[in-house]
PDB file of C-alpha atoms in Angstrom:
ATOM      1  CA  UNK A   1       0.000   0.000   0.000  1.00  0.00           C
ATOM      2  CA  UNK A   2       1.116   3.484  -0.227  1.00  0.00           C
ATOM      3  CA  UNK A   3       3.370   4.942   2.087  1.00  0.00           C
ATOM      4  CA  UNK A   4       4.663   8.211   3.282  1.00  0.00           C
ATOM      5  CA  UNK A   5       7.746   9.057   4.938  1.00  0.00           C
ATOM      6  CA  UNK A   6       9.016  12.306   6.527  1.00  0.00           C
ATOM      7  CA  UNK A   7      12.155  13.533   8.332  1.00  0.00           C
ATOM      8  CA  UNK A   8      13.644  14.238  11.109  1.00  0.00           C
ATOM      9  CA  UNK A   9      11.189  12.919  13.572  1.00  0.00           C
ATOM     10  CA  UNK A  10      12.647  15.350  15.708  1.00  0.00           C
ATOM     11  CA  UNK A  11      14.202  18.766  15.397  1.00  0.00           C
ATOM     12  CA  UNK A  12      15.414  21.427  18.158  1.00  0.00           C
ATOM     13  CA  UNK A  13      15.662  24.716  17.005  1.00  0.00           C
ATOM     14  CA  UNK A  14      17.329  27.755  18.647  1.00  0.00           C
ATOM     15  CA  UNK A  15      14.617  31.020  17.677  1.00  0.00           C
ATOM     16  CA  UNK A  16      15.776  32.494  14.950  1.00  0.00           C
ATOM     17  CA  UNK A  17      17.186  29.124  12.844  1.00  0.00           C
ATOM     18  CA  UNK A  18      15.568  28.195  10.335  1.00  0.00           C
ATOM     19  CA  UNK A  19      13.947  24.480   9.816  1.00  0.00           C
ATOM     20  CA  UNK A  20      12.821  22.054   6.793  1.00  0.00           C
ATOM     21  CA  UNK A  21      11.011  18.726   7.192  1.00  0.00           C
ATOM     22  CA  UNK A  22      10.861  16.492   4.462  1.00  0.00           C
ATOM     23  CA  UNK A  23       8.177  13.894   3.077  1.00  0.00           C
ATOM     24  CA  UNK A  24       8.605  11.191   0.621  1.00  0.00           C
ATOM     25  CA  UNK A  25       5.999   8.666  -0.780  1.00  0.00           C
ATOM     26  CA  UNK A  26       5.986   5.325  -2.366  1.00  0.00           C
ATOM     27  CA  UNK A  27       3.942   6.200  -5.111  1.00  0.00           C
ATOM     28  CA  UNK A  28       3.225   9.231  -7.367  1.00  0.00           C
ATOM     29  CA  UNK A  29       0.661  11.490  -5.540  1.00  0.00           C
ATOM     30  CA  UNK A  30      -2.172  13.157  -6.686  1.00  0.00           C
ATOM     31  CA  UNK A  31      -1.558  16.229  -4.022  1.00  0.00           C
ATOM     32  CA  UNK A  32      -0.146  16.589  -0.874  1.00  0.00           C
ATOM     33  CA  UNK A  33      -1.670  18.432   2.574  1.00  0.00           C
ATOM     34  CA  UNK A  34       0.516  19.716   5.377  1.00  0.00           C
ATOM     35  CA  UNK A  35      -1.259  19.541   8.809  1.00  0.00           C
ATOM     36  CA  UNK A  36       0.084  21.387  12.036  1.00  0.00           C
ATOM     37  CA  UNK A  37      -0.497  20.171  15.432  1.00  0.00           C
ATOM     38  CA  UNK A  38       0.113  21.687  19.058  1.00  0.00           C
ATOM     39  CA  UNK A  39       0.946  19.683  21.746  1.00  0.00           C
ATOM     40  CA  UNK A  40      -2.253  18.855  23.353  1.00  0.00           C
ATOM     41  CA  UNK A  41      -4.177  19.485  20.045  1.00  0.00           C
ATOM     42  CA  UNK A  42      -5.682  18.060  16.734  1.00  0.00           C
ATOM     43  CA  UNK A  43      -4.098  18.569  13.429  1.00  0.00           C
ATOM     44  CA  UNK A  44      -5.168  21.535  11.729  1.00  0.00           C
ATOM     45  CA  UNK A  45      -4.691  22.131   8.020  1.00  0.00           C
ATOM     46  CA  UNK A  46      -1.805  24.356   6.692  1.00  0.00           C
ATOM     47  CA  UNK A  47      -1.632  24.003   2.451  1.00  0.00           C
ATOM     48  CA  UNK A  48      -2.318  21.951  -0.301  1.00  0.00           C
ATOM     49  CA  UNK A  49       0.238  21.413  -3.319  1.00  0.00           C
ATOM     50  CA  UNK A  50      -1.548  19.555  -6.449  1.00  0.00           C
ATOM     51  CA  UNK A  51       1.036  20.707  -9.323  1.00  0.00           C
ATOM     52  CA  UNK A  52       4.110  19.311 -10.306  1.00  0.00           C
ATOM     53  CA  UNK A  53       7.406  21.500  -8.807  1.00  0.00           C
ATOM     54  CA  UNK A  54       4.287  23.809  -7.233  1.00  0.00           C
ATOM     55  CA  UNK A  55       5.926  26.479  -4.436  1.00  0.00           C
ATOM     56  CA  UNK A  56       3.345  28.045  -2.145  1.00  0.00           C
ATOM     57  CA  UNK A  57       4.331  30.701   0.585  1.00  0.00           C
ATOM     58  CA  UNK A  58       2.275  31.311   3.767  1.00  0.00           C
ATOM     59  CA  UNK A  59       4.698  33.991   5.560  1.00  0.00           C
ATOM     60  CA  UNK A  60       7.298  32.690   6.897  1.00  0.00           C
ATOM     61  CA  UNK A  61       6.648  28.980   5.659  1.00  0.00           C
ATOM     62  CA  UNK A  62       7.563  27.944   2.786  1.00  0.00           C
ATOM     63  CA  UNK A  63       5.925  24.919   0.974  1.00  0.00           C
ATOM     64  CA  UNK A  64       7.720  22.678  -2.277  1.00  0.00           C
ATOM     65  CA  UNK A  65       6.041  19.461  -4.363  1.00  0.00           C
ATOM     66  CA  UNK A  66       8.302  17.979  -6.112  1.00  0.00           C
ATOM     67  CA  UNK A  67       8.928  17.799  -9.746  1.00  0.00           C
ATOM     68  CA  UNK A  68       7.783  13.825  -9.844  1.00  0.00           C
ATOM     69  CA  UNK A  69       4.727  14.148  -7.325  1.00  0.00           C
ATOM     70  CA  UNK A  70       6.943  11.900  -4.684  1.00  0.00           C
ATOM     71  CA  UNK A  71       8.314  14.362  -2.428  1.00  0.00           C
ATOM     72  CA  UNK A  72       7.829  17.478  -0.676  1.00  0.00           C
ATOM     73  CA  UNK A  73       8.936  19.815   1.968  1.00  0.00           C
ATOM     74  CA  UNK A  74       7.779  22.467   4.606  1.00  0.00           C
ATOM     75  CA  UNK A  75      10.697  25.054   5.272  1.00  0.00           C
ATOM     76  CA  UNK A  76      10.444  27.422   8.158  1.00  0.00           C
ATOM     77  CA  UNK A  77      11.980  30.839   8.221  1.00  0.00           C
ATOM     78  CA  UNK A  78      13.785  32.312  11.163  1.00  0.00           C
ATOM     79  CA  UNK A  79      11.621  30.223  13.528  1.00  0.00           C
ATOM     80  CA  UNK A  80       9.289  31.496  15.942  1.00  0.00           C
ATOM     81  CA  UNK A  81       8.299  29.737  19.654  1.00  0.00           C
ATOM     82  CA  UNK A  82       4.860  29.831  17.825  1.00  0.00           C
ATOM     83  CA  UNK A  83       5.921  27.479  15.307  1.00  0.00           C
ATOM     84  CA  UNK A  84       6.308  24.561  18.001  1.00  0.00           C
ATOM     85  CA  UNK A  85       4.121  21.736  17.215  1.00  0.00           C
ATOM     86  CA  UNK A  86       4.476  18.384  14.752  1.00  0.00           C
ATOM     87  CA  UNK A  87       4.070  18.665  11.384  1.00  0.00           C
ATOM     88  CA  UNK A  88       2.201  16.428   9.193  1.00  0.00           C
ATOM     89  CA  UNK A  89       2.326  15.120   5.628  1.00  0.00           C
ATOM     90  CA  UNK A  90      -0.612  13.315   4.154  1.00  0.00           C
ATOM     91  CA  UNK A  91      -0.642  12.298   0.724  1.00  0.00           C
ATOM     92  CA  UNK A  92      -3.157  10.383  -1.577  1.00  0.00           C
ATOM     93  CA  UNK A  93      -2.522   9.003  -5.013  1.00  0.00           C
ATOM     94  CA  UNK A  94      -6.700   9.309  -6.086  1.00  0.00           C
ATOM     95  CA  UNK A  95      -9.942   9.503  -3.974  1.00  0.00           C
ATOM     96  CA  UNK A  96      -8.497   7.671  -1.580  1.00  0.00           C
ATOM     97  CA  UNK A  97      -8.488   8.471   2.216  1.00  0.00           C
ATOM     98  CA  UNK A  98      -4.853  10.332   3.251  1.00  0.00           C
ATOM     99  CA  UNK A  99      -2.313   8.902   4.049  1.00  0.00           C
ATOM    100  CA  UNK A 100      -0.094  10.705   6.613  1.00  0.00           C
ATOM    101  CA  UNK A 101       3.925  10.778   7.529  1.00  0.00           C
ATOM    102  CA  UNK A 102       4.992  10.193  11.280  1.00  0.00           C
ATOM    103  CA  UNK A 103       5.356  13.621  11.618  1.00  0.00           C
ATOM    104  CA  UNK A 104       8.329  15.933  12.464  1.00  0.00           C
ATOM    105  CA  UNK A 105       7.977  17.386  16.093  1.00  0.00           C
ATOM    106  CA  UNK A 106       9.702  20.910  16.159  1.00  0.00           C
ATOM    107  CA  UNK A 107      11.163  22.755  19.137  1.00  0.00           C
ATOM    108  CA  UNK A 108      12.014  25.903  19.111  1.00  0.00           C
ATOM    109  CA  UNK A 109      14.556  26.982  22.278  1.00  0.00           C
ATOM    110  CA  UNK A 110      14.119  30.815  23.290  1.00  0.00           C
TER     111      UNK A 110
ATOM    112  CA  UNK B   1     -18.107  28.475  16.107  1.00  0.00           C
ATOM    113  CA  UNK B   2     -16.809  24.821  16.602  1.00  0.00           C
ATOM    114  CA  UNK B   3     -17.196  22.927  13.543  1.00  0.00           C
ATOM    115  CA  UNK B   4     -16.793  19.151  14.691  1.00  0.00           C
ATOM    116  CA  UNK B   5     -17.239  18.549  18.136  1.00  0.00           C
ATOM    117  CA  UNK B   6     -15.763  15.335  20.330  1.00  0.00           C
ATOM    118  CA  UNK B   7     -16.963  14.683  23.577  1.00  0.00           C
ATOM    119  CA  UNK B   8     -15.948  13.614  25.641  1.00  0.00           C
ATOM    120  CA  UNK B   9     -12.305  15.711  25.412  1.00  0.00           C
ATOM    121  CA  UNK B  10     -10.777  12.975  28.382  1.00  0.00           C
ATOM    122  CA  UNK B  11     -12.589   9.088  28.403  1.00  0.00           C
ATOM    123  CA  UNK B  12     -11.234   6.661  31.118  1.00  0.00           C
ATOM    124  CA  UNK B  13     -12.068   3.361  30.942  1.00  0.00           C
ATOM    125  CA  UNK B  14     -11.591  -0.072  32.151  1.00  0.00           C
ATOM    126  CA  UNK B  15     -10.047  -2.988  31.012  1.00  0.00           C
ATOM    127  CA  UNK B  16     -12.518  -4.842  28.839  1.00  0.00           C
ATOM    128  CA  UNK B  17     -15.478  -2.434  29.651  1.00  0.00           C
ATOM    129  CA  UNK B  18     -17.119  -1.192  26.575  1.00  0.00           C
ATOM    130  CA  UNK B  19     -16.801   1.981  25.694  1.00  0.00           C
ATOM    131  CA  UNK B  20     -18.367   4.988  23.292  1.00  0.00           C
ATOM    132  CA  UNK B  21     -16.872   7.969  21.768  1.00  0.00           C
ATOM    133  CA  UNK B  22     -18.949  10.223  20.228  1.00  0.00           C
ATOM    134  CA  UNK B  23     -18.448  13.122  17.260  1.00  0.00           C
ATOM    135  CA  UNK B  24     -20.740  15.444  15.476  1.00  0.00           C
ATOM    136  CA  UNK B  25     -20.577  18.132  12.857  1.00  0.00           C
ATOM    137  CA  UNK B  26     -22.016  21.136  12.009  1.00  0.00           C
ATOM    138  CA  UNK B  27     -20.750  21.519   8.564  1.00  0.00           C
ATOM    139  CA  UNK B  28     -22.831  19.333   6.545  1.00  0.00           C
ATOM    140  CA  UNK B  29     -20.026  17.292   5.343  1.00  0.00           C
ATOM    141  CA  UNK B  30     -20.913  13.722   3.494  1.00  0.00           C
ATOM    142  CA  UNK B  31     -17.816  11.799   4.996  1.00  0.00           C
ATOM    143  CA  UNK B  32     -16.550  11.365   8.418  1.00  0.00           C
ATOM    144  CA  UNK B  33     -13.334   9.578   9.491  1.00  0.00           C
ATOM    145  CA  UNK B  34     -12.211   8.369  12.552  1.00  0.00           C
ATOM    146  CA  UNK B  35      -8.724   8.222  13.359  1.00  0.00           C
ATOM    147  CA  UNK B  36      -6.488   6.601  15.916  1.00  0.00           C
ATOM    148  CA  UNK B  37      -3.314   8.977  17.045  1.00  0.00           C
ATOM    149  CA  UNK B  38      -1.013   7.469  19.294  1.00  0.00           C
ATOM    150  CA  UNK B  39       1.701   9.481  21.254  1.00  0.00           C
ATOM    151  CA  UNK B  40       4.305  10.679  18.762  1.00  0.00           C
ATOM    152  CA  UNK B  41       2.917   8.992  16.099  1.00  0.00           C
ATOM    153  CA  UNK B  42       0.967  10.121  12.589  1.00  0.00           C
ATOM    154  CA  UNK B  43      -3.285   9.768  12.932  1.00  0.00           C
ATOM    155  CA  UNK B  44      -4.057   5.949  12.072  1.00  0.00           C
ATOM    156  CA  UNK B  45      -7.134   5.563   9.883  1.00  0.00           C
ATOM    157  CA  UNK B  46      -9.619   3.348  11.341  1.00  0.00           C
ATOM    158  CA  UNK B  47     -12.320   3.728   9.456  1.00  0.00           C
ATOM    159  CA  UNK B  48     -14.733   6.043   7.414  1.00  0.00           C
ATOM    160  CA  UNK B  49     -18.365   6.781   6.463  1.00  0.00           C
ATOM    161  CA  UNK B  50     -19.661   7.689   2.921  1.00  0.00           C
ATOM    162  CA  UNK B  51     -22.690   8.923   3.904  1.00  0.00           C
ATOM    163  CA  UNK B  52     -24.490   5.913   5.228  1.00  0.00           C
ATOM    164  CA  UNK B  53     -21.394   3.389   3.963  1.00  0.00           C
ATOM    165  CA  UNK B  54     -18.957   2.072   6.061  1.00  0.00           C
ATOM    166  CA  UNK B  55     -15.325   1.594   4.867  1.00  0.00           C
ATOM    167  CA  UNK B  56     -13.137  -0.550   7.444  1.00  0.00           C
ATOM    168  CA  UNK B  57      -9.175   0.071   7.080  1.00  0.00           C
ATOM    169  CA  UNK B  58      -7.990  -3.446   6.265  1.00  0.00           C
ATOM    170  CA  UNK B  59      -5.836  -3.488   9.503  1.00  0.00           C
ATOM    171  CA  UNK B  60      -8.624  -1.800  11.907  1.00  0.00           C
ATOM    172  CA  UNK B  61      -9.135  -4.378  14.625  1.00  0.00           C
ATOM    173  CA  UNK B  62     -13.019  -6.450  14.808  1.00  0.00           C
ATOM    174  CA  UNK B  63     -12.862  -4.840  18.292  1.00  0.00           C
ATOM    175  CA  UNK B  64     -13.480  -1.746  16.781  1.00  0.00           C
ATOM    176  CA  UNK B  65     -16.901  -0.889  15.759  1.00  0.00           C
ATOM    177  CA  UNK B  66     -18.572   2.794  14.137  1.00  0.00           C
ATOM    178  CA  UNK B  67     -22.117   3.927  14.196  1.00  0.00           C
ATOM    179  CA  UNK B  68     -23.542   6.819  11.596  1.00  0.00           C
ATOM    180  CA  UNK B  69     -27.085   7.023  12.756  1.00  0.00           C
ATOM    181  CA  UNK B  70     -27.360  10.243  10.219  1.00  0.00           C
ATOM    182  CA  UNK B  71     -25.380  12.660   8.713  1.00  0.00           C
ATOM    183  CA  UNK B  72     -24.381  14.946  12.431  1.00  0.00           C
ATOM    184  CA  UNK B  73     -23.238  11.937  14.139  1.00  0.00           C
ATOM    185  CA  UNK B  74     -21.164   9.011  14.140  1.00  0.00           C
ATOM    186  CA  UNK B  75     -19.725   6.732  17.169  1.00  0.00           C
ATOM    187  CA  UNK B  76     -16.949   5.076  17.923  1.00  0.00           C
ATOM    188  CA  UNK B  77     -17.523   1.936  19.769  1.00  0.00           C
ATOM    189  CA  UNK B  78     -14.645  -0.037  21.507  1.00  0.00           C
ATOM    190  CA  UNK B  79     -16.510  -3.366  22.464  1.00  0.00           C
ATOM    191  CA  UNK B  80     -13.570  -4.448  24.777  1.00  0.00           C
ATOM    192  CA  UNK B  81     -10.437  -2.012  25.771  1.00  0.00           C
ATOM    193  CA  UNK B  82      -7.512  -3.350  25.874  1.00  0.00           C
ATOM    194  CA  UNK B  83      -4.188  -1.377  27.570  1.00  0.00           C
ATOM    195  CA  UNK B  84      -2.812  -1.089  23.739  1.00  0.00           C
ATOM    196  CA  UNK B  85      -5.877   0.873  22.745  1.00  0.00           C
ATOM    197  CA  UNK B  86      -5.151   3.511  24.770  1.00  0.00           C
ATOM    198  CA  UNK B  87      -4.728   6.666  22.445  1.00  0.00           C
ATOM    199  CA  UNK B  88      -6.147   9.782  20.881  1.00  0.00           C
ATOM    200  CA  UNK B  89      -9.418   9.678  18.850  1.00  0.00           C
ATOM    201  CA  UNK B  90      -9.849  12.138  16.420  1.00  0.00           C
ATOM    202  CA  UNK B  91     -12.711  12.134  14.019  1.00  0.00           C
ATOM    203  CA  UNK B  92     -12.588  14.439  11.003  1.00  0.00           C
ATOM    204  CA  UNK B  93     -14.645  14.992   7.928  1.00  0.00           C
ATOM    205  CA  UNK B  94     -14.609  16.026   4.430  1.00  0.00           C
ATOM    206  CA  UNK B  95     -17.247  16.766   2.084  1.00  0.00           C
ATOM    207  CA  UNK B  96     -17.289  14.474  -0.325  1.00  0.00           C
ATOM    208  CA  UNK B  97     -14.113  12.049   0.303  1.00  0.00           C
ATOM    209  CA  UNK B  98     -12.460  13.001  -2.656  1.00  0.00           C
ATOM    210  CA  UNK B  99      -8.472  12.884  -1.938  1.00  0.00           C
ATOM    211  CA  UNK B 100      -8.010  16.578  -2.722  1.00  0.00           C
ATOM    212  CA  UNK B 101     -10.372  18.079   0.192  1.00  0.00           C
ATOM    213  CA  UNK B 102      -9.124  19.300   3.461  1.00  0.00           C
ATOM    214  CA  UNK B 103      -9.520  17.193   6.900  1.00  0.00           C
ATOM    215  CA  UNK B 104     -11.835  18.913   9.502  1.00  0.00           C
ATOM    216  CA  UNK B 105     -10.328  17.327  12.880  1.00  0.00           C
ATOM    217  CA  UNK B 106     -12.148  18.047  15.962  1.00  0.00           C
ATOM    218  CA  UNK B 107     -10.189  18.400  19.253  1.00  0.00           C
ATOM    219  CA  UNK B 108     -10.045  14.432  20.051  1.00  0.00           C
ATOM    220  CA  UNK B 109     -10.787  12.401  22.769  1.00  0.00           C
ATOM    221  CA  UNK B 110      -7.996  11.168  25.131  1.00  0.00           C
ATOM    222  CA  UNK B 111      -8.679   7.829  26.122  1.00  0.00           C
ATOM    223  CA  UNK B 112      -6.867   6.092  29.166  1.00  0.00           C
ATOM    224  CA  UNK B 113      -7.819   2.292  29.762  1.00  0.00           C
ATOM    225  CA  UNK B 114      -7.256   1.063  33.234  1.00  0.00           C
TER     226      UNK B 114
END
């Protein structure tokens, strides 16, 4: 079945630095969601990407799909203690439920 | 202003005592999804509802069962807890299950078996 992986599981941040998770998949995707999540909360949609090599910018985050539809990536800007949370990948090749990464769980150190 | 609502936020059960989860939504949305988030770990798909059809994740457990009585509500029904079910619930919809729609999550329920 499809899968998606993403990386680091883990990242600590000093403020300031900037950060990048990635997220791969098995199989060619159709589009690809970003979800953010607190600690303590639910996941709350960020973005979608649905073209090939498509760049979207919300601020200071900074969203890539790759050229292929396999791979994508979430880049932070000068991080913020806002910004702490996991981030999500979910992918789907069709109308088929998403499929999501592990997550990367961000710190950011003041 | 809450969209989809889980209640309760904190369930504590017993070993082997049935429990219920419940979820409803005020958006009008055609599909609902429950999903099963364990600590540090990506949302698990257990199941989803099309409507009035259920669609079981290959790999969702017999123990777990779901209830759409109409299009607000749907339940989550774990006939017998065990320790390893202990997790997050998070039910979510979309509005017509196509793979390019946003996930509506509401707030979860944290569920601690005893």
């Amino acid at each position: 079945g499809q899968q998606v992986m993403q990386i680091p599981q883990y990242q600590h941040v000093q403020e300031g630095e900037d950060f990048t998770t990635y997220c791969n998949s098995s199989t060619t995707l159709s589009n690809i969601q970003w979800y953010k999540q607190r600690p303590g909360g639910h996941p709350v949609f960020l973005i979608q990407l649905v073209k090939s090599g498509e760049v979207k910018k919300q601020k200071r985050l900074t969203f890539q799909f790759g050229e292929a539809k396999k791979n994508s990536s979430l880049h932070i800007t000068a991080t913020q203690t806002t910004d702490v949370g996991t981030y999500f990948c979910a992918g789907t090749s069709g109308n088929t439920p998403l499929v999501f990464g592990k997550g990367t769980r961000l710190s950011v150190i003041a | 202003d809450a969209m989809v609502i889980q209640n309760p936020r904190y369930q504590v059960t017993q070993f082997g005592k049935p429990v219920t989860l419940s979820c409803s939504q005020t958006l009008n949305h055609n599909v609902m999804y429950w999903y099963q988030q364990k600590s540090s770990q990506a949302p698990k798909l257990l199941f989803h509802y099309y409507d009035k059809d259920f669609n079981n994740e290959a790999d969702t457990p017999d123990n777990f069962q779901s209830r759409r009585p109409n299009t607000s509500f749907c339940f989550l029904d774990i006939r017998s807890p065990g320790l390893g079910d202990a997790a997050m619930y998070l039910c979510a919809t979309t509005l017509t299950g196509f793979g390019n729609e946003k996930l509506f999550f509401g707030s979860g329920t944290q569920l601690s078996v005893l």
